[in-house]
Amino acid sequence: MSRIELKVDGRTVRVPPGTSVFDAADTAGLDIPCLCHEPGQEGRGDCGLCVVEIDGQVVSSRATAALPAMEVLSETEALRALRRTVMESTLAEHGPPGRTTRWCGVEDCAVCALAQVVCGEPSAAGSSGALPTPAG
């Protein structure tokens, strides 16, 4: 089986042609945040969290095919800021407001679990890194 070689955060990865950048990063042991990932399904990157930088362009890692010699950055300050903004927007539409271990109070909520990764651990004191409480 033929393979292509690319770099994700400086790590050389060899994957079959047609592999998404998201899956190539996973092969390298890197976790890219994502709410729209269903194993075995073609990705579209609808959630807006799975963004990466390729040649200075921000693209969806789920919707972008890995190409030979591609150099991908999955963790930069700009990407972290973008993901936080997307996550805050998602949370503004998600569940009742509150500052609990699980932001909405629903056990095993995928949105809240990812929010903790992207935005930081929620804090009852409202300190830096706490998740936003939507107005209303």
PDB file of C-alpha atoms in Angstrom:
ATOM      1  CA  MET A   1       0.000   0.000   0.000  1.00  0.00           C
ATOM      2  CA  SER A   2       1.390   3.389  -0.960  1.00  0.00           C
ATOM      3  CA  ARG A   3       1.791   6.068   1.679  1.00  0.00           C
ATOM      4  CA  ILE A   4       2.394   9.785   1.669  1.00  0.00           C
ATOM      5  CA  GLU A   5       4.652  11.577   4.109  1.00  0.00           C
ATOM      6  CA  LEU A   6       3.866  14.880   5.800  1.00  0.00           C
ATOM      7  CA  LYS A   7       4.757  16.688   9.009  1.00  0.00           C
ATOM      8  CA  VAL A   8       2.328  17.545  11.774  1.00  0.00           C
ATOM      9  CA  ASP A   9       3.816  19.770  14.479  1.00  0.00           C
ATOM     10  CA  GLY A  10       7.255  18.672  13.335  1.00  0.00           C
ATOM     11  CA  ARG A  11       6.455  14.952  13.551  1.00  0.00           C
ATOM     12  CA  THR A  12       6.840  12.935  10.364  1.00  0.00           C
ATOM     13  CA  VAL A  13       3.688  10.970   9.582  1.00  0.00           C
ATOM     14  CA  ARG A  14       3.106   8.369   6.870  1.00  0.00           C
ATOM     15  CA  VAL A  15      -0.530   7.783   5.913  1.00  0.00           C
ATOM     16  CA  PRO A  16      -2.465   6.349   2.972  1.00  0.00           C
ATOM     17  CA  PRO A  17      -3.470   8.827   0.253  1.00  0.00           C
ATOM     18  CA  GLY A  18      -6.869  10.360   0.957  1.00  0.00           C
ATOM     19  CA  THR A  19      -6.341  10.492   4.735  1.00  0.00           C
ATOM     20  CA  SER A  20      -7.581  13.687   6.353  1.00  0.00           C
ATOM     21  CA  VAL A  21      -5.150  15.971   8.155  1.00  0.00           C
ATOM     22  CA  PHE A  22      -7.203  15.246  11.312  1.00  0.00           C
ATOM     23  CA  ASP A  23      -6.587  11.502  10.987  1.00  0.00           C
ATOM     24  CA  ALA A  24      -2.917  12.045  10.102  1.00  0.00           C
ATOM     25  CA  ALA A  25      -2.506  14.035  13.323  1.00  0.00           C
ATOM     26  CA  ASP A  26      -4.213  11.219  15.223  1.00  0.00           C
ATOM     27  CA  THR A  27      -1.750   8.754  13.673  1.00  0.00           C
ATOM     28  CA  ALA A  28       1.054  10.953  15.045  1.00  0.00           C
ATOM     29  CA  GLY A  29      -0.527  10.792  18.511  1.00  0.00           C
ATOM     30  CA  LEU A  30      -1.766  14.385  18.417  1.00  0.00           C
ATOM     31  CA  ASP A  31      -5.256  15.352  19.542  1.00  0.00           C
ATOM     32  CA  ILE A  32      -7.009  18.093  17.605  1.00  0.00           C
ATOM     33  CA  PRO A  33     -10.206  19.254  19.333  1.00  0.00           C
ATOM     34  CA  CYS A  34     -13.332  18.365  17.384  1.00  0.00           C
ATOM     35  CA  LEU A  35     -17.072  18.081  17.994  1.00  0.00           C
ATOM     36  CA  CYS A  36     -18.011  16.888  14.506  1.00  0.00           C
ATOM     37  CA  HIS A  37     -15.922  13.701  14.429  1.00  0.00           C
ATOM     38  CA  GLU A  38     -17.719  10.417  14.042  1.00  0.00           C
ATOM     39  CA  PRO A  39     -15.339   7.494  13.460  1.00  0.00           C
ATOM     40  CA  GLY A  40     -15.725   6.052   9.983  1.00  0.00           C
ATOM     41  CA  GLN A  41     -17.576   9.074   8.603  1.00  0.00           C
ATOM     42  CA  GLU A  42     -16.206  11.602   6.158  1.00  0.00           C
ATOM     43  CA  GLY A  43     -15.462  14.850   7.940  1.00  0.00           C
ATOM     44  CA  ARG A  44     -16.664  18.269   6.987  1.00  0.00           C
ATOM     45  CA  GLY A  45     -15.250  20.311   9.844  1.00  0.00           C
ATOM     46  CA  ASP A  46     -18.627  21.814  10.670  1.00  0.00           C
ATOM     47  CA  CYS A  47     -17.823  22.434  14.331  1.00  0.00           C
ATOM     48  CA  GLY A  48     -15.034  24.915  13.554  1.00  0.00           C
ATOM     49  CA  LEU A  49     -12.766  23.548  16.294  1.00  0.00           C
ATOM     50  CA  CYS A  50     -10.622  21.200  14.240  1.00  0.00           C
ATOM     51  CA  VAL A  51      -8.722  24.004  12.530  1.00  0.00           C
ATOM     52  CA  VAL A  52      -5.006  23.819  11.747  1.00  0.00           C
ATOM     53  CA  GLU A  53      -2.509  26.001   9.901  1.00  0.00           C
ATOM     54  CA  ILE A  54      -1.055  24.919   6.566  1.00  0.00           C
ATOM     55  CA  ASP A  55       1.204  27.376   4.750  1.00  0.00           C
ATOM     56  CA  GLY A  56      -0.175  30.209   6.882  1.00  0.00           C
ATOM     57  CA  GLN A  57      -3.792  29.374   6.022  1.00  0.00           C
ATOM     58  CA  VAL A  58      -6.312  28.255   8.636  1.00  0.00           C
ATOM     59  CA  VAL A  59      -8.230  25.212   7.371  1.00  0.00           C
ATOM     60  CA  SER A  60     -10.437  22.461   8.772  1.00  0.00           C
ATOM     61  CA  SER A  61      -8.326  19.394   9.500  1.00  0.00           C
ATOM     62  CA  ARG A  62     -11.376  17.146   9.005  1.00  0.00           C
ATOM     63  CA  ALA A  63     -12.146  18.546   5.547  1.00  0.00           C
ATOM     64  CA  THR A  64      -8.557  18.781   4.272  1.00  0.00           C
ATOM     65  CA  ALA A  65      -6.757  15.820   2.732  1.00  0.00           C
ATOM     66  CA  ALA A  66      -3.163  15.214   3.746  1.00  0.00           C
ATOM     67  CA  LEU A  67      -0.751  15.796   0.869  1.00  0.00           C
ATOM     68  CA  PRO A  68       2.870  14.789   0.358  1.00  0.00           C
ATOM     69  CA  ALA A  69       5.381  17.150   2.003  1.00  0.00           C
ATOM     70  CA  MET A  70       2.584  19.119   3.715  1.00  0.00           C
ATOM     71  CA  GLU A  71       3.610  20.883   6.925  1.00  0.00           C
ATOM     72  CA  VAL A  72       0.786  21.246   9.431  1.00  0.00           C
ATOM     73  CA  LEU A  73       0.672  23.201  12.683  1.00  0.00           C
ATOM     74  CA  SER A  74      -2.062  22.142  15.092  1.00  0.00           C
ATOM     75  CA  GLU A  75      -1.165  24.234  18.148  1.00  0.00           C
ATOM     76  CA  THR A  76      -0.410  27.932  17.811  1.00  0.00           C
ATOM     77  CA  GLU A  77      -1.580  30.912  19.864  1.00  0.00           C
ATOM     78  CA  ALA A  78      -3.787  32.022  16.969  1.00  0.00           C
ATOM     79  CA  LEU A  79      -5.423  28.586  16.708  1.00  0.00           C
ATOM     80  CA  ARG A  80      -5.990  28.403  20.478  1.00  0.00           C
ATOM     81  CA  ALA A  81      -7.643  31.843  20.421  1.00  0.00           C
ATOM     82  CA  LEU A  82      -9.825  30.873  17.448  1.00  0.00           C
ATOM     83  CA  ARG A  83     -10.866  27.593  19.094  1.00  0.00           C
ATOM     84  CA  ARG A  84     -11.702  29.387  22.321  1.00  0.00           C
ATOM     85  CA  THR A  85     -13.918  31.864  20.444  1.00  0.00           C
ATOM     86  CA  VAL A  86     -15.694  29.023  18.611  1.00  0.00           C
ATOM     87  CA  MET A  87     -16.136  27.099  21.873  1.00  0.00           C
ATOM     88  CA  GLU A  88     -17.502  30.149  23.684  1.00  0.00           C
ATOM     89  CA  SER A  89     -20.010  30.644  20.862  1.00  0.00           C
ATOM     90  CA  THR A  90     -21.007  26.980  21.068  1.00  0.00           C
ATOM     91  CA  LEU A  91     -21.442  27.222  24.843  1.00  0.00           C
ATOM     92  CA  ALA A  92     -23.595  30.326  24.510  1.00  0.00           C
ATOM     93  CA  GLU A  93     -26.114  28.127  22.676  1.00  0.00           C
ATOM     94  CA  HIS A  94     -25.627  25.057  24.881  1.00  0.00           C
ATOM     95  CA  GLY A  95     -27.567  24.072  27.951  1.00  0.00           C
ATOM     96  CA  PRO A  96     -28.552  26.080  30.995  1.00  0.00           C
ATOM     97  CA  PRO A  97     -25.978  28.524  32.371  1.00  0.00           C
ATOM     98  CA  GLY A  98     -23.861  27.446  35.303  1.00  0.00           C
ATOM     99  CA  ARG A  99     -20.325  26.966  36.477  1.00  0.00           C
ATOM    100  CA  THR A 100     -20.059  23.324  37.367  1.00  0.00           C
ATOM    101  CA  THR A 101     -17.548  20.644  36.569  1.00  0.00           C
ATOM    102  CA  ARG A 102     -19.751  19.916  33.597  1.00  0.00           C
ATOM    103  CA  TRP A 103     -20.788  23.359  32.411  1.00  0.00           C
ATOM    104  CA  CYS A 104     -24.412  22.458  31.624  1.00  0.00           C
ATOM    105  CA  GLY A 105     -24.829  19.964  34.463  1.00  0.00           C
ATOM    106  CA  VAL A 106     -25.342  17.009  32.089  1.00  0.00           C
ATOM    107  CA  GLU A 107     -23.158  14.039  32.962  1.00  0.00           C
ATOM    108  CA  ASP A 108     -20.773  12.962  30.181  1.00  0.00           C
ATOM    109  CA  CYS A 109     -21.627  15.947  27.964  1.00  0.00           C
ATOM    110  CA  ALA A 110     -19.220  15.964  24.997  1.00  0.00           C
ATOM    111  CA  VAL A 111     -19.546  19.728  24.483  1.00  0.00           C
ATOM    112  CA  CYS A 112     -18.701  20.503  28.113  1.00  0.00           C
ATOM    113  CA  ALA A 113     -15.820  18.030  28.223  1.00  0.00           C
ATOM    114  CA  LEU A 114     -14.277  19.601  25.130  1.00  0.00           C
ATOM    115  CA  ALA A 115     -14.889  23.083  26.529  1.00  0.00           C
ATOM    116  CA  GLN A 116     -12.712  22.166  29.495  1.00  0.00           C
ATOM    117  CA  VAL A 117      -9.913  21.230  27.087  1.00  0.00           C
ATOM    118  CA  VAL A 118     -10.283  24.260  24.813  1.00  0.00           C
ATOM    119  CA  CYS A 119     -11.198  26.964  27.346  1.00  0.00           C
ATOM    120  CA  GLY A 120      -9.694  25.670  30.570  1.00  0.00           C
ATOM    121  CA  GLU A 121     -11.204  24.166  33.706  1.00  0.00           C
ATOM    122  CA  PRO A 122     -14.392  25.931  34.802  1.00  0.00           C
ATOM    123  CA  SER A 123     -14.080  27.748  38.083  1.00  0.00           C
ATOM    124  CA  ALA A 124     -16.848  28.573  40.567  1.00  0.00           C
ATOM    125  CA  ALA A 125     -14.886  31.685  41.503  1.00  0.00           C
ATOM    126  CA  GLY A 126     -14.913  32.878  37.877  1.00  0.00           C
ATOM    127  CA  SER A 127     -11.144  33.118  37.701  1.00  0.00           C
ATOM    128  CA  SER A 128      -9.187  33.157  34.478  1.00  0.00           C
ATOM    129  CA  GLY A 129      -9.946  30.135  32.328  1.00  0.00           C
ATOM    130  CA  ALA A 130     -13.525  29.853  33.551  1.00  0.00           C
ATOM    131  CA  LEU A 131     -16.158  29.172  30.943  1.00  0.00           C
ATOM    132  CA  PRO A 132     -18.534  31.963  30.006  1.00  0.00           C
ATOM    133  CA  THR A 133     -22.066  32.139  31.308  1.00  0.00           C
ATOM    134  CA  PRO A 134     -24.479  33.165  28.545  1.00  0.00           C
ATOM    135  CA  ALA A 135     -26.648  36.194  29.076  1.00  0.00           C
ATOM    136  CA  GLY A 136     -30.364  35.715  29.539  1.00  0.00           C
TER     137      GLY A 136
END
